[in-house]
Structure formats: structure tokens, C-alpha cells
Coordinates of C-alpha atoms and ligand atoms in Angstrom, one line a residue:
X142 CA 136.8 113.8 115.5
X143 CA 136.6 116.8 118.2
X144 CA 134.5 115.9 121.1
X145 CA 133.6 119.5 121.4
X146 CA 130.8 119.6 118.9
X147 CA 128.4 117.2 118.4
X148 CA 124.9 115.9 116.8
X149 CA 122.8 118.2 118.5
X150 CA 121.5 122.4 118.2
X151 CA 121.6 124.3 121.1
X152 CA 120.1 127.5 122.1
X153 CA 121.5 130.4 123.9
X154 CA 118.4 132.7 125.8
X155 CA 121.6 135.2 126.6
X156 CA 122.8 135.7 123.0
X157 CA 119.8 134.6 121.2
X158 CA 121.8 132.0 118.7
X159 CA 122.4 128.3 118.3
X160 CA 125.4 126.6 119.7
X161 CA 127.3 123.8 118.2
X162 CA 128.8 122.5 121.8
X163 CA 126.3 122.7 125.0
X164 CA 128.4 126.1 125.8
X165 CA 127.9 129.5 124.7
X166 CA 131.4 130.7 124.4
X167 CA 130.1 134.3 124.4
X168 CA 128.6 134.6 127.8
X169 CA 129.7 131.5 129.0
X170 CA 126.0 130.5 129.7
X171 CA 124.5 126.7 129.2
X172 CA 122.8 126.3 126.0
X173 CA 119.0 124.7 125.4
X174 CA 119.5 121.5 123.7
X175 CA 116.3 122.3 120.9
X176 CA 116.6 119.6 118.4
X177 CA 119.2 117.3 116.2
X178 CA 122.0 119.4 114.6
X179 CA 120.3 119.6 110.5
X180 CA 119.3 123.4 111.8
X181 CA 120.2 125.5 108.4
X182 CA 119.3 129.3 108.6
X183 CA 116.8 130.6 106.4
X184 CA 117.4 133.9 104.4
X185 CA 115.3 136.5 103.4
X186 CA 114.2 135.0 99.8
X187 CA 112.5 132.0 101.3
X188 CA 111.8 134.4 104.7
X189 CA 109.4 137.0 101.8
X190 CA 108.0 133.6 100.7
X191 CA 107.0 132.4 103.7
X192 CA 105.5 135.8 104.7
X193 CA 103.3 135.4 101.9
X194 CA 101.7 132.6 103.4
X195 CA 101.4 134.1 106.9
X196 CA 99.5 136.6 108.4
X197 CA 100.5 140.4 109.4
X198 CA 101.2 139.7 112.9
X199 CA 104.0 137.7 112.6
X200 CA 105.7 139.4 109.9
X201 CA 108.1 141.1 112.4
X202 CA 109.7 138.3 113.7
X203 CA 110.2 136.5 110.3
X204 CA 113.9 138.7 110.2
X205 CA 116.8 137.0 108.7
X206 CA 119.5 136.3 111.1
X207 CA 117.1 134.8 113.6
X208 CA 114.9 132.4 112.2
X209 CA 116.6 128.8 111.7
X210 CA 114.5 125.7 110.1
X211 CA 115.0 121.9 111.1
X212 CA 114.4 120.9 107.3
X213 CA 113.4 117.4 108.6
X214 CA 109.7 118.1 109.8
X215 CA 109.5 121.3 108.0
X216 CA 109.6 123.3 111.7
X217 CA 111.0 126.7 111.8
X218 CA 112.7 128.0 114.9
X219 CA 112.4 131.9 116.3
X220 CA 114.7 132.7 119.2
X221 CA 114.9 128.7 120.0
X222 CA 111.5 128.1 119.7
X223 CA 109.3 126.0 116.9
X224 CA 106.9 128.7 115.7
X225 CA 106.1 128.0 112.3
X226 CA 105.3 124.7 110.8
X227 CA 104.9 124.1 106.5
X228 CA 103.0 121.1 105.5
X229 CA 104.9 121.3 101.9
X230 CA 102.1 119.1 100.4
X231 CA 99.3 121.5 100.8
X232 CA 101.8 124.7 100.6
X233 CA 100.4 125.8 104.2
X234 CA 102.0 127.5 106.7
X235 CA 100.8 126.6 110.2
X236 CA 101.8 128.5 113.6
X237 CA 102.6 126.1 115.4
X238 CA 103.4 127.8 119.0
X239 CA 102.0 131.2 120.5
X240 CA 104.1 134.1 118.8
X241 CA 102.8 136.5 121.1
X242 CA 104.8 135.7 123.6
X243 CA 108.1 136.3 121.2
X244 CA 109.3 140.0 121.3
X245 CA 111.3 141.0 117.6
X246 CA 114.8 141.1 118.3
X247 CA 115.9 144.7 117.9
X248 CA 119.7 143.9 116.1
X249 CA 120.8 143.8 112.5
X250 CA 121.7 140.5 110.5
X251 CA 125.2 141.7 110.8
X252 CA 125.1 141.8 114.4
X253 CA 123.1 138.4 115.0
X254 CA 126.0 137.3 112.5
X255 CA 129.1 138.6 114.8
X256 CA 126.7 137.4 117.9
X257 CA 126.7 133.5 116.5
X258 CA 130.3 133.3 115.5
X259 CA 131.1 134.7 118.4
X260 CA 129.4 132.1 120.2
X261 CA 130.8 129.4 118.4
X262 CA 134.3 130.3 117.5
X263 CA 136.6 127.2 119.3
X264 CA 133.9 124.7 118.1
X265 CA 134.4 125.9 114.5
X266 CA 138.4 126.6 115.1
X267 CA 138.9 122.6 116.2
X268 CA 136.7 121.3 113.6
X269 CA 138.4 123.3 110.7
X270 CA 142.2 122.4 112.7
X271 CA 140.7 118.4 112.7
X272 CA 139.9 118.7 109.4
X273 CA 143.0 120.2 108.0
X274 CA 145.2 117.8 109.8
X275 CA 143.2 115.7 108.0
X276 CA 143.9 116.6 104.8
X277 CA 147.7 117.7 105.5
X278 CA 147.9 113.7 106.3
X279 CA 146.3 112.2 103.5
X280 CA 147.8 114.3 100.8
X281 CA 151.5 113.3 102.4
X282 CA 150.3 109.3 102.9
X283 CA 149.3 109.6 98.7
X284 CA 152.0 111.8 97.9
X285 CA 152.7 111.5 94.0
X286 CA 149.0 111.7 93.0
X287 CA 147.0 114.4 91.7
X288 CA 145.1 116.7 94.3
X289 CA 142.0 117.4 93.2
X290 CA 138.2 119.0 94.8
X291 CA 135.5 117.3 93.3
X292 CA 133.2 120.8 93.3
X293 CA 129.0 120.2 93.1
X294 CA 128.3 124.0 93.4
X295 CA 126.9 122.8 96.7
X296 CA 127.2 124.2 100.5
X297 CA 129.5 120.6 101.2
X298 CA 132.1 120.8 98.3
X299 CA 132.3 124.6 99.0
X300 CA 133.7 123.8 102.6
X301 CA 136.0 121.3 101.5
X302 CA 137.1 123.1 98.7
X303 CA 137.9 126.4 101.5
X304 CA 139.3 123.7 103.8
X305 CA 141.6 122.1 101.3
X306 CA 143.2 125.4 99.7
X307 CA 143.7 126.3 103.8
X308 CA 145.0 123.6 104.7
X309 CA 148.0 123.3 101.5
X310 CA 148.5 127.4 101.7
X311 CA 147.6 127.2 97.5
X312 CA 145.4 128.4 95.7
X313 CA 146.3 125.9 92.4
X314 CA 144.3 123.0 93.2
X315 CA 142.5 121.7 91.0
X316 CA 138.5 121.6 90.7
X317 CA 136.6 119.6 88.4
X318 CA 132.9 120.2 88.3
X319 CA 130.7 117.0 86.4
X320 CA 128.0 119.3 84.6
X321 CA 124.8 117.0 84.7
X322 CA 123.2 119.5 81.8
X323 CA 120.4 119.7 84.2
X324 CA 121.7 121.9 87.3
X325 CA 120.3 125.0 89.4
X326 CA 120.4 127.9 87.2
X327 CA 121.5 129.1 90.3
X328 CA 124.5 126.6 90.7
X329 CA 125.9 128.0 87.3
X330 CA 126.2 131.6 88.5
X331 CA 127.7 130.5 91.5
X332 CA 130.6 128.7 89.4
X333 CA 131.3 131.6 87.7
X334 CA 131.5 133.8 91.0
X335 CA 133.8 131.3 92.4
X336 CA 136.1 131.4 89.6
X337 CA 136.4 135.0 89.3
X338 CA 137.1 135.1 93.6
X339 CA 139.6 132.0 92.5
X340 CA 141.5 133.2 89.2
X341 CA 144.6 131.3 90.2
X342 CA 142.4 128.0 91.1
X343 CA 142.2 125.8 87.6
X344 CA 138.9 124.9 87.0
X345 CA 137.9 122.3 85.0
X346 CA 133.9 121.5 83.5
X347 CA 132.7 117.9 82.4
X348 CA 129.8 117.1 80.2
X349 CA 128.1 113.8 79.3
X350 CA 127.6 114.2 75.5
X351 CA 124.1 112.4 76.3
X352 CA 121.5 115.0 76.5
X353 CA 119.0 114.2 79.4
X354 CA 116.0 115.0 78.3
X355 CA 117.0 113.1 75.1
X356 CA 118.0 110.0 77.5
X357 CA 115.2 109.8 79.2
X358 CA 112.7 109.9 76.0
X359 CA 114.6 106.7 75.4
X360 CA 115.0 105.0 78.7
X361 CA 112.4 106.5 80.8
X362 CA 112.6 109.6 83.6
X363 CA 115.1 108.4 86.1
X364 CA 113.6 107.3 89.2
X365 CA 115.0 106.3 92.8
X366 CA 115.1 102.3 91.5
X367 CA 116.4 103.2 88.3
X368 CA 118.9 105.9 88.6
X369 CA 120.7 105.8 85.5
X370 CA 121.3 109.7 85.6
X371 CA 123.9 109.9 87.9
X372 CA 125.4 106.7 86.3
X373 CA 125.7 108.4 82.8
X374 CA 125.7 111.9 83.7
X375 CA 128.0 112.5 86.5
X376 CA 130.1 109.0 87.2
X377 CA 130.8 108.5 83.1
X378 CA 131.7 112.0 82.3
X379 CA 134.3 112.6 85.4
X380 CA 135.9 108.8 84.8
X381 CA 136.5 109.9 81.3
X382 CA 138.1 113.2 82.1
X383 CA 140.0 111.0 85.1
X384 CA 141.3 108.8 82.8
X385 CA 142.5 111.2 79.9
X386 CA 144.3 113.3 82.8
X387 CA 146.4 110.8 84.7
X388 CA 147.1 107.3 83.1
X389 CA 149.6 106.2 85.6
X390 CA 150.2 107.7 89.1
X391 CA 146.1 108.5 89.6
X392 CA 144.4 111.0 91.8
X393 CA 143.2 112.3 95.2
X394 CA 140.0 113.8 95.4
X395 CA 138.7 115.5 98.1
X396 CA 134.9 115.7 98.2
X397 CA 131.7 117.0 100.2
X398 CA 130.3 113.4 100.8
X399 CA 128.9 113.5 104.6
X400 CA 127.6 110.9 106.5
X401 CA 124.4 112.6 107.6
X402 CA 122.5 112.7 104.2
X403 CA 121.8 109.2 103.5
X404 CA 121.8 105.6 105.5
X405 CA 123.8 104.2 102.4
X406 CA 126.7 106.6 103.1
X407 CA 127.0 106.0 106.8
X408 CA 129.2 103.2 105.9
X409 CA 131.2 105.2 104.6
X410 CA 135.1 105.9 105.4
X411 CA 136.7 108.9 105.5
X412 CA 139.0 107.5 102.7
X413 CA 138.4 105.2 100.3
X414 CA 139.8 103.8 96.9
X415 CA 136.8 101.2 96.4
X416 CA 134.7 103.7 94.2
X417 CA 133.1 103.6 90.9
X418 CA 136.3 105.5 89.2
X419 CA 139.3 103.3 89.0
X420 CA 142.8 104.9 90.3
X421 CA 141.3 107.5 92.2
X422 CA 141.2 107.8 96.0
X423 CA 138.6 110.0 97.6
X424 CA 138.7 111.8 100.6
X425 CA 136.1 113.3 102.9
X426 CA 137.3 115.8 104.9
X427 CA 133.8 116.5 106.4
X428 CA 132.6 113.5 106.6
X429 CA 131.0 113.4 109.9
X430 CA 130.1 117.5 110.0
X431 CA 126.5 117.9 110.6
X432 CA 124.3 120.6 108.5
X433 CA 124.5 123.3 111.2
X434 CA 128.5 122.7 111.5
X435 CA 128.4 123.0 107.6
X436 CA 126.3 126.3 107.7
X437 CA 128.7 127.8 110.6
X438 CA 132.0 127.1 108.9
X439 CA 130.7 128.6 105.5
X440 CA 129.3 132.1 107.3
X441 CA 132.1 132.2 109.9
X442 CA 134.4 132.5 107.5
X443 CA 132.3 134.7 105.2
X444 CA 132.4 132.4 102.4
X445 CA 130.5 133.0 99.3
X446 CA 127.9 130.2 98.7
X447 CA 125.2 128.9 96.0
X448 CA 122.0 131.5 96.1
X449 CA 119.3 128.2 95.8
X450 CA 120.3 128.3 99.6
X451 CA 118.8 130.9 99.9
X452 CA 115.5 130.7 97.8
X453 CA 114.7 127.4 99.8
X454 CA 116.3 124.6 98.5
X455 CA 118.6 122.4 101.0
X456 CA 120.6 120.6 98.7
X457 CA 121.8 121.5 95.3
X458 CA 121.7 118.7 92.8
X459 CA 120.0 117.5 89.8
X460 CA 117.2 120.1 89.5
X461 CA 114.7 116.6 88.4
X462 CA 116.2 114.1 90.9
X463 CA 114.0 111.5 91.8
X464 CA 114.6 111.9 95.6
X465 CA 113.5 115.3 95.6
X466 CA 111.3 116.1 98.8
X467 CA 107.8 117.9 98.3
X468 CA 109.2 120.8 99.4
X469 CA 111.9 120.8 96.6
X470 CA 109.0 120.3 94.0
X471 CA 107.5 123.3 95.8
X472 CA 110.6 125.5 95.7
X473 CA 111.6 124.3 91.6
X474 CA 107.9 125.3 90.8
X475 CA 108.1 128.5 92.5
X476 CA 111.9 129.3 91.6
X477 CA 112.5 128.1 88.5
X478 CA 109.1 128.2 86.7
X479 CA 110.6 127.9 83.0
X480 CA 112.8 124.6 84.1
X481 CA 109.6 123.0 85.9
X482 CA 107.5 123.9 83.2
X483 CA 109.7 121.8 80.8
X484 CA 109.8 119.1 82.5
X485 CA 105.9 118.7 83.6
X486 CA 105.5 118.9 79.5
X487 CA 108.2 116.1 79.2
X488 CA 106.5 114.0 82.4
X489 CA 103.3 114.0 80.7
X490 CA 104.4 113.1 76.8
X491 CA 106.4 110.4 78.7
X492 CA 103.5 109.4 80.5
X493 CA 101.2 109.2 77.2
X494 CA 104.4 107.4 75.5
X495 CA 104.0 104.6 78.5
X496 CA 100.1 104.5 78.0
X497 CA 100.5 104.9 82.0
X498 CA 96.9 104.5 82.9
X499 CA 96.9 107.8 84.8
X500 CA 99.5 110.3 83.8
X501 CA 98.6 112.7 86.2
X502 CA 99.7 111.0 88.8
X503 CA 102.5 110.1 86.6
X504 CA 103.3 113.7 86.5
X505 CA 102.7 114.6 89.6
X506 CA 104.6 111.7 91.8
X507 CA 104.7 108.6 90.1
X508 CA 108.0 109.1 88.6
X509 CA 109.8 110.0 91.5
X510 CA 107.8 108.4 94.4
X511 CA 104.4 107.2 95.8
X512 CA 103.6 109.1 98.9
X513 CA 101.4 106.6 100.8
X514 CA 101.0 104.4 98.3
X515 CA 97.4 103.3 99.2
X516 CA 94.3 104.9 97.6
X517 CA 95.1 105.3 94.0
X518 CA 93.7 103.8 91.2
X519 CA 95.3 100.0 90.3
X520 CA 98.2 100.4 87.9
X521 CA 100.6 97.7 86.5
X522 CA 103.0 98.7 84.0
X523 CA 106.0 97.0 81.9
X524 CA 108.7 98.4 81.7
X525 CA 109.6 99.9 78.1
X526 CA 113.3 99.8 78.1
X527 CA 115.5 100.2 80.7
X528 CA 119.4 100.6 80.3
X529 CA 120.3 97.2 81.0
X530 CA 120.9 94.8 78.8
X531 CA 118.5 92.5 80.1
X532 CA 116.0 94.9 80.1
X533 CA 113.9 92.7 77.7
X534 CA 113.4 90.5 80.4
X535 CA 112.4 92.8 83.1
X536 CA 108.9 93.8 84.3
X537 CA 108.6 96.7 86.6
X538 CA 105.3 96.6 89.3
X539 CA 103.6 99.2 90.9
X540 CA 102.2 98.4 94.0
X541 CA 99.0 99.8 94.9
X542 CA 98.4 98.8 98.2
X543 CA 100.2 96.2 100.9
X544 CA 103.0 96.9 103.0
X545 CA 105.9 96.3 100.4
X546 CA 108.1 94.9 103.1
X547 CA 106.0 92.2 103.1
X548 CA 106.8 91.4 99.1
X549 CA 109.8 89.2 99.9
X550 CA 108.0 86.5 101.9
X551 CA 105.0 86.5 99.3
X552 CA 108.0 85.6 96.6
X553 CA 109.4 83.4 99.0
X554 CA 107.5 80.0 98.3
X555 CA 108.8 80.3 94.3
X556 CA 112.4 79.0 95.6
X557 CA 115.3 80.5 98.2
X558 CA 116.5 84.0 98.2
X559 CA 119.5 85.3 98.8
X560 CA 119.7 89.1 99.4
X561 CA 122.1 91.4 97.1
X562 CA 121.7 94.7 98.8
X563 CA 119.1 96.1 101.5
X564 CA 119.0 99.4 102.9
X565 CA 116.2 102.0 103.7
X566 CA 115.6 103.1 100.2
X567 CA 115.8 99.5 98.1
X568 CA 115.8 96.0 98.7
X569 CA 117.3 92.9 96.3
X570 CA 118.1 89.9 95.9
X571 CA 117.6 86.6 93.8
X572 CA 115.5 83.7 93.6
X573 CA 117.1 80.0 93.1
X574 CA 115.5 77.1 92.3
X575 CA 115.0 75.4 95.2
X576 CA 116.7 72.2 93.9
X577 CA 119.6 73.1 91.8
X578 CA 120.0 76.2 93.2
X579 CA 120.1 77.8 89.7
X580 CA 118.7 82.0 89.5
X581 CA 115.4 82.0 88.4
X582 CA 114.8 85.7 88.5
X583 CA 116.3 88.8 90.4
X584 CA 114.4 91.2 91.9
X585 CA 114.6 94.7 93.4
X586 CA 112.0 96.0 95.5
X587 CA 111.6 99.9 95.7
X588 CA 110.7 100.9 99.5
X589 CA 109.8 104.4 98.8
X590 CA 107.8 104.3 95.7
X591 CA 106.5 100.9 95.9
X592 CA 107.3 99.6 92.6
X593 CA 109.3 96.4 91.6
X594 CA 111.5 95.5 89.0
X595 CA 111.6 91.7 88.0
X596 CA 114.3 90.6 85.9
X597 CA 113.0 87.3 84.8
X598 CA 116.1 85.1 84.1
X599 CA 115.1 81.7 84.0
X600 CA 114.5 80.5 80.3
X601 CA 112.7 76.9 81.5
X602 CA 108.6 77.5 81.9
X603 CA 109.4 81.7 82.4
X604 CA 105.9 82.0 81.3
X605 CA 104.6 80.3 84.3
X606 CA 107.2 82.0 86.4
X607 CA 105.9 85.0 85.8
X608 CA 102.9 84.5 86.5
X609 CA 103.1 83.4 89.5
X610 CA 105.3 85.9 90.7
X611 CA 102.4 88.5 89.4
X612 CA 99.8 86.4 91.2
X613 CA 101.5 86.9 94.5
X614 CA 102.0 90.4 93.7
X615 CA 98.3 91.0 93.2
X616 CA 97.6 88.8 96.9
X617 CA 99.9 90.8 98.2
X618 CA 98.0 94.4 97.4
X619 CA 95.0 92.8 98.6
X620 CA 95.7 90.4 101.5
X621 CA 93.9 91.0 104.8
X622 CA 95.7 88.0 106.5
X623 CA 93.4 86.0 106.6
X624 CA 95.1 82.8 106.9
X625 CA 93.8 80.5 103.9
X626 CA 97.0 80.3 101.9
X627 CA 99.1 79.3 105.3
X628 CA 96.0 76.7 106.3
X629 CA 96.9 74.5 103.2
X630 CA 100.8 74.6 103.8
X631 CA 102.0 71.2 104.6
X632 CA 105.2 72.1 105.5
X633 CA 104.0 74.5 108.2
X634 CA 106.2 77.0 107.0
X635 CA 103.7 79.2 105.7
X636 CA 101.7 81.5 108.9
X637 CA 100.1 83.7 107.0
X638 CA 97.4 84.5 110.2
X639 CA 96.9 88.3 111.0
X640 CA 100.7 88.3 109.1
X641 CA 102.3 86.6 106.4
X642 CA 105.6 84.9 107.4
X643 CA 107.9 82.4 105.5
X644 CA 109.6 80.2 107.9
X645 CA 113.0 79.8 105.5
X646 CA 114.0 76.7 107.5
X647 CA 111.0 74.9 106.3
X648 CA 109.6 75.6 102.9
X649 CA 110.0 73.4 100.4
X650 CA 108.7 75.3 97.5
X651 CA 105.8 73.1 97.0
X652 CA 104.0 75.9 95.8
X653 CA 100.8 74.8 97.4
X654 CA 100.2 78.3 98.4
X655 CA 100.3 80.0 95.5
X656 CA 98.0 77.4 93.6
X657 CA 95.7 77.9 96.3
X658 CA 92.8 80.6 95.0
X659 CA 93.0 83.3 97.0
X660 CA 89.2 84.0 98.4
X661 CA 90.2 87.8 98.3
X662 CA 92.4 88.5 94.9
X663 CA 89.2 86.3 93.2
X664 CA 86.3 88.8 94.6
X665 CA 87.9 91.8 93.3
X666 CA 88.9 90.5 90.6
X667 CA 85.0 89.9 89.8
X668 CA 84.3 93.6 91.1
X669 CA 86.5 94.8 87.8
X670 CA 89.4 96.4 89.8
X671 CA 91.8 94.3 88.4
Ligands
LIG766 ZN1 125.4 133.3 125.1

């Protein structure tokens, strides 16, 4: 990877632009380091918006071209400096630093345009001639196979698509978009532009014959523990279409996948054949390229781009994805008022469907997430169906309350664990029987929306089982650490003092602790909150 560029946005005073390396290569000047390199520029749709929430005196310097946004804390940046701040819940803007003392830049997009590539050209020169090489390398080490793009319609798969025509000198590559039925509206008119700039570029459409909204009557909205969506309407589709194309000598597909977006694909390698699609090997050209590096290729070299870019959105996807942010809520309620409309009507028939004891929170969050977590009204729901085929044995939770990470050592003292996956987003793993070491239950714990899914597979006493794993749920959601359950451990595994702690070493899955009444789940449960 070039050295030249890195994680970081700098600022040039001189030329008034960001920097991808510490140097301006315009005047030559040093660059302000101003914050990590997810800087995206903001255009004029989402610039008008935002003027609609401010007041008069700032409206000058809100000029596209010169106002960039670190997505990440919602901060936008004028001439290098955080001026504005959104809180996306309340749909506020607040000014954040003293515009006074910015003066409007008197120069046109065009120029502030010519200005930044100027100012950046070598940086984005070695990191398209890296990437290239790149590519040049892999398509001769899996010479035979089919070259393909995997295309999204997003900013990512646009620059490897660019950099992967570039870099074979042809046009005939082949593109395969997976249509998830539930795209931008914006993402379909930005296929067909790119196929009308790309008439020589076959271009090939997948479709899940599953209808979404249909699916998720049956199965329930997707949400970030059960994510079926991508499952059967992306993976399915394109594996099909895979399969029918090339029986025997496979394919190469180049995709947009970068490091930056998630924790899970951090791990990943710049090429890899371990992937959910048999016989095909994917490779990730960009795989390290930051947002900003992203955003400079794509306007250095003019290229023509999705428009949800430019109404607000940062990533392009599912329009009902459970990971999207506030903001994206926001911007789908504001953009696409028909599409959001449809599925709040959908959210809240689901909602009544589940007899979800309040469906407006349902509808507003409780699909996708739980903000805090704390504060709303108790709710403990079973799951209806779910696509497994164990569903019938799996109960999802809701946690109310309690720090979730705390869920595995509550479940601890029903027998060992051993842990399946863990990463910021989702934690699982099973629960043996502490003697013959047979799988009692799985379980898979939900970080950022705080529920659990218990997939009770034990068949001996299950009854009991359960409940006990429900009774340290509920002590869990209420426990102030107040030691009683760890007191009566024999063991001493149990310190359950200002904490609660399993020592691993030393239980014995006596279950002393959960027999033990807890003082605190027993008074609520008298005050009717249960
Ligand atoms: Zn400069």
C-alpha cells in the first residue's frame, strides 16, 4: 500500500482544501491534520437541507465545494474548521464554533474542484497505479476465470469498477448487480446512467424471486441479529446466477469491500476464495482506501456517481437495513417519503401481528436497534418464526436494562461456554453440560440492540432450562451488584460484589446461585413491572 496517503484529513490554510498526504502538492505548504480520513463532501441537496435548519447568517458559507462532513459525530467542516454540528435524533443543527470569524470563499465549485485535485494529484496517481498493479496481478495469477465487478450502485463498487476497466484497457467486463427489490430509487437511475456511459460494458441484473415485504410478513423485519435479507436477497440470487454462468473454470470478482466500514471486515484479505459463493474468488482492489481517498479518486477523475450521495446518505444499500444510523432514518424520511411511508405501515401491522407490547417503539427503533437501551417499558417477546429450522426452539429477549456484556457470565453457572463468534456488533456461543459436555442451548447475544436469541437444544428437563436462563435474564436487567447471589457460592467462583464475575476455573454449575431468590428481581416483581 503507498505510504504516501494515509488514515488521516488534512487541511491546507493556502489552498483552502483537504489533503490526503500531510503535503499540499499545490503550494507545497504543510497541511493541518483536522480529523481521521471518513471526511465525504457534502453537496448542495443536503447543503439546502441543512440551510433550512440554520439561521440567515450562516447561509453564505454553507457553498458546495467547501464544506466537508466527518459522518462519524455528525461535525461539518468550513475551510478546516468544525462549524456545524447535527444531533440527527432531535433533527437540530447546532453551531458548534464562532462563524464570524470565517470569511465566504469567493471561488466557484469548479475552481475549489481544480484547487483539491490539484492538491492531491500524486496521492491519487500512486493509489490508482497500486491499485491497478493490483489487479493487473491477480487477473494473470487466476488467469482462465471469469472477470467480473460485483457493482452495488455504490461510491466503492463505482471505483473499482473505473479502476478495473483502467487497469485491463476494456471496456467488456462484466458487471452483475444483485437487485435486493428494496434499493435507492436513486441507485436505479444511477444504473441506467452507467449503462448508457458503458454501452460496450455487459451488464447483468439478479433478482431474488422472494419478495421482501412478502418475507418479512412471514419471518419478521430483518434485524442486525437476524439478517436473513442479505442471506436471501443478495448472497442467494448472485450464487444462482454464479453457478448457471460458469460450472467449471469459476470466477474473479472484483468488489468495493473496504476495510474501514465495519470491525468484521478488518480481517479481511485483499483476496480471498473462502466466501459464501463456491468457485468464486473475490478481490478488493480498495480494500484499505479510506472514505476521503474514495471521494477523491471518484471527483478527480470526474466520475459519475449515485445522486443519494448527494441528498445525504453515506452509504447506499438496503433502503430498510437494520444498521441504518439515525441520520439515514432522517434522510429516507425526508428523501424518499413514499418508500418510508410503506414501510412504517408495514412496521406497525408487523408490530400488532407480534402483539409487541409497544409498537411504537417497535416502529420507531425496536426493529433495527435500541438506542440506550435503558428507560423503556419492560418487554419480552418470543420469537414467531425465524428462518431457521430450529426456530421452534428459539426464544428471542429484549433486554431492558443491564449492561448486556454482562449476559454471558449471568448464563455462565447453567454449564461451560464456549464462544462461536464475537465481535463489536454480536456475541455467541454454546452452553454444555457441565458433565458430559453435551450442548444444552446456543445463544447469540445482540450488542447493539440488546436482544437475545436462545436456541434451546437440550430435550432432557428444557422446561427448567429455560427457565432458568429467563431468571438470570430478568436478574440481569435489574441487578445492582449487590453481592447476595456470590455470598452463597461455595465454590467461590461467583464475585458478584459491585460486579458480577464468573471465575471459569472454578464453577461447578452447582446452580446455587440461580436457586438463590434474588432480593431485587422479587421486589419488582411485587411492584407489577414484570
Ligand atoms: Zn496548498
Amino acid at each position: 500500500m503507498s505510504k504516501a496517503v494515509g488514515n488521516r484529513a488534512y487541511w491546507c490554510d493556502t489552498c483552502h482544501v483537504p489533503l490526503i498526504g500531510k503535503q499540499c502538492l499545490a503550494c507545497g505548504g504543510i497541511g493541518r491534520d483536522i480529523c481521521a480520513a471518513t471526511l465525504v463532501p457534502v453537496f448542495r441537496p443536503e447543503i439546502n437541507y441543512l440551510k433550512g435548519k440554520t439561521d440567515a447568517t450562516i447561509h453564505p458559507l454553507l457553498k458546495e465545494g467547501e464544506i466537508w462532513l466527518a459522518p462519524g459525530h455528525y461535525t461539518y467542516y468550513c475551510q478546516g474548521v468544525p462549524f456545524l454540528k447535527l444531533s440527527a435524533k432531535s433533527d437540530k443543527v447546532e453551531i458548534s464554533k464562532q462563524p464570524k470569524a470565517l470569511k465566504p470563499l469567493n471561488r466557484s465549485v469548479k475552481k475549489a474542484l481544480e484547487t483539491l485535485k490539484q492538491a492531491n494529484r500524486k496521492y491519487i496517481e500512486d493509489l490508482q497505479y497500486e491499485a491497478e498493479i493490483f489487479i493487473l496481478k491477480t487477473v494473470k495469477k487466476y488467469e482462465g476465470k471469469i472477470n467480473m465487478v460485483s457493482f452495488s450502485g455504490g461510491k466503492d463498487s463505482t471505483v473499482v469498477s473505473h479502476l478495473v476497466m483502467n487497469a485491463l484497457g476494456r471496456s467488456d467486463v462484466l458487471h452483475i448487480f444483485a437487485d435486493t427489490t428494496i434499493e435507492f430509487p436513486d441507485t436505479y437511475g444511477y444504473l441506467q446512467k452507467f449503462q448508457q456511459q458503458h454501452p460496450l460494458t455487459p451488464f447483468v441484473e439478479t433478482r431474488s424471486n422472494l419478495d421482501f415485504f412478502q418475507t418479512a410478513k412471514s419471518i419478521g423485519p430483518p434485524s442486525r441479529i437476524l439478517r436473513w435479507c442479505c442471506t436471501t436477497h443478495k448472497t442467494n440470487p448472485l450464487s444462482k446466477l454464479i453457478d448457471s454462468m460458469s460450472p467449471d473454470q469459476g470466477i474473479l470478482a472484483f468488489d468495493g469491500v473496504r476495510k474501514i466500514e465495519s470491525s468484521r471486515r478488518a480481517n479481511y484479505s485483499r483476496i480471498s476464495n473462502d466466501h459464501k459463493i463456491a468457485r468464486e474468488i473475490l478481490a478488493r482492489p480498495i480494500l484499505e482506501w479510506s472514505d476521503l481517498q474514495v471521494w477523491f479518486y471518484m471527483l478527480s477523475q470526474g466520475l459519475s456517481f449515485n445522486q443519494a450521495y448527494k441528498k445525504g446518505f453515506r452509504r447506499v444499500g438496503c433502503l430498510f437495513c437494520p444498521f441504518n444510523s439515525d441520520w439515514s432514518q432522517l434522510m429516507l424520511k425526508e428523501r424518499y417519503p413514499k418508500q418510508w411511508e410503506r414501510w412504517q405501515i408495514f412496521l406497525a401491522k408487523q408490530a400488532i401481528r407480534m402483539k409487541h407490547p409497544n409498537p411504537e417503539v417497535f416502529v420507531e427503533r425496536g426493529w433495527r436497534s435500541r438506542a440506550g437501551g435503558r428507560g423503556l417499558d419492560f418487554y419480552k417477546s418470543s420469537v414467531e418464526s425465524s428462518p431457521c429450522i430450529l426456530s421452534e426452539n428459539a426464544v428471542q429477549y429484549q433486554l431492558l436494562s443491564g449492561d448486556i456484556h454482562l449476559l454471558r457470565h449471568f448464563l455462565r453457572p447453567l454449564g461451560p461456554q464456549s464462544i462461536v463468534n464475537k465481535d463489536e456488533y454480536l456475541e455467541s456461543f454454546l452452553i454444555h453440560d457441565y458433565k458430559s459436555n453435551k450442548i444444552l442451548a446456543s445463544v447469540e447475544i445482540g450488542f447493539i440492540d440488546h436482544s437475545v436469541r436462545v436456541n434451546y437444544i437440550v430435550n432432557k428437563n428444557k422446561r427448567l432450562f429455560r427457565q432458568r436462563v429467563e431468571k438470570q435474564i430478568k436478574k440481569l436487567q435489574v441487578c445492582i451488584f449487590c453481592g447476595a447471589c456470590g455470598a452463597k457460592c461455595k465454590s467461590n467462583a461467583l464475585d458478584s460484589e459491585g460486579h458480577f464475575l464468573v471465575d471459569e476455573s472454578k464453577c461447578i454449575s452447582c446452580l446455587t446461585c440461580i436457586s438463590h431468590n434474588c432480593p431485587i428481581v422479587k421486589s419488582l416483581h411485587y411492584k407489577g413491572i414484570n
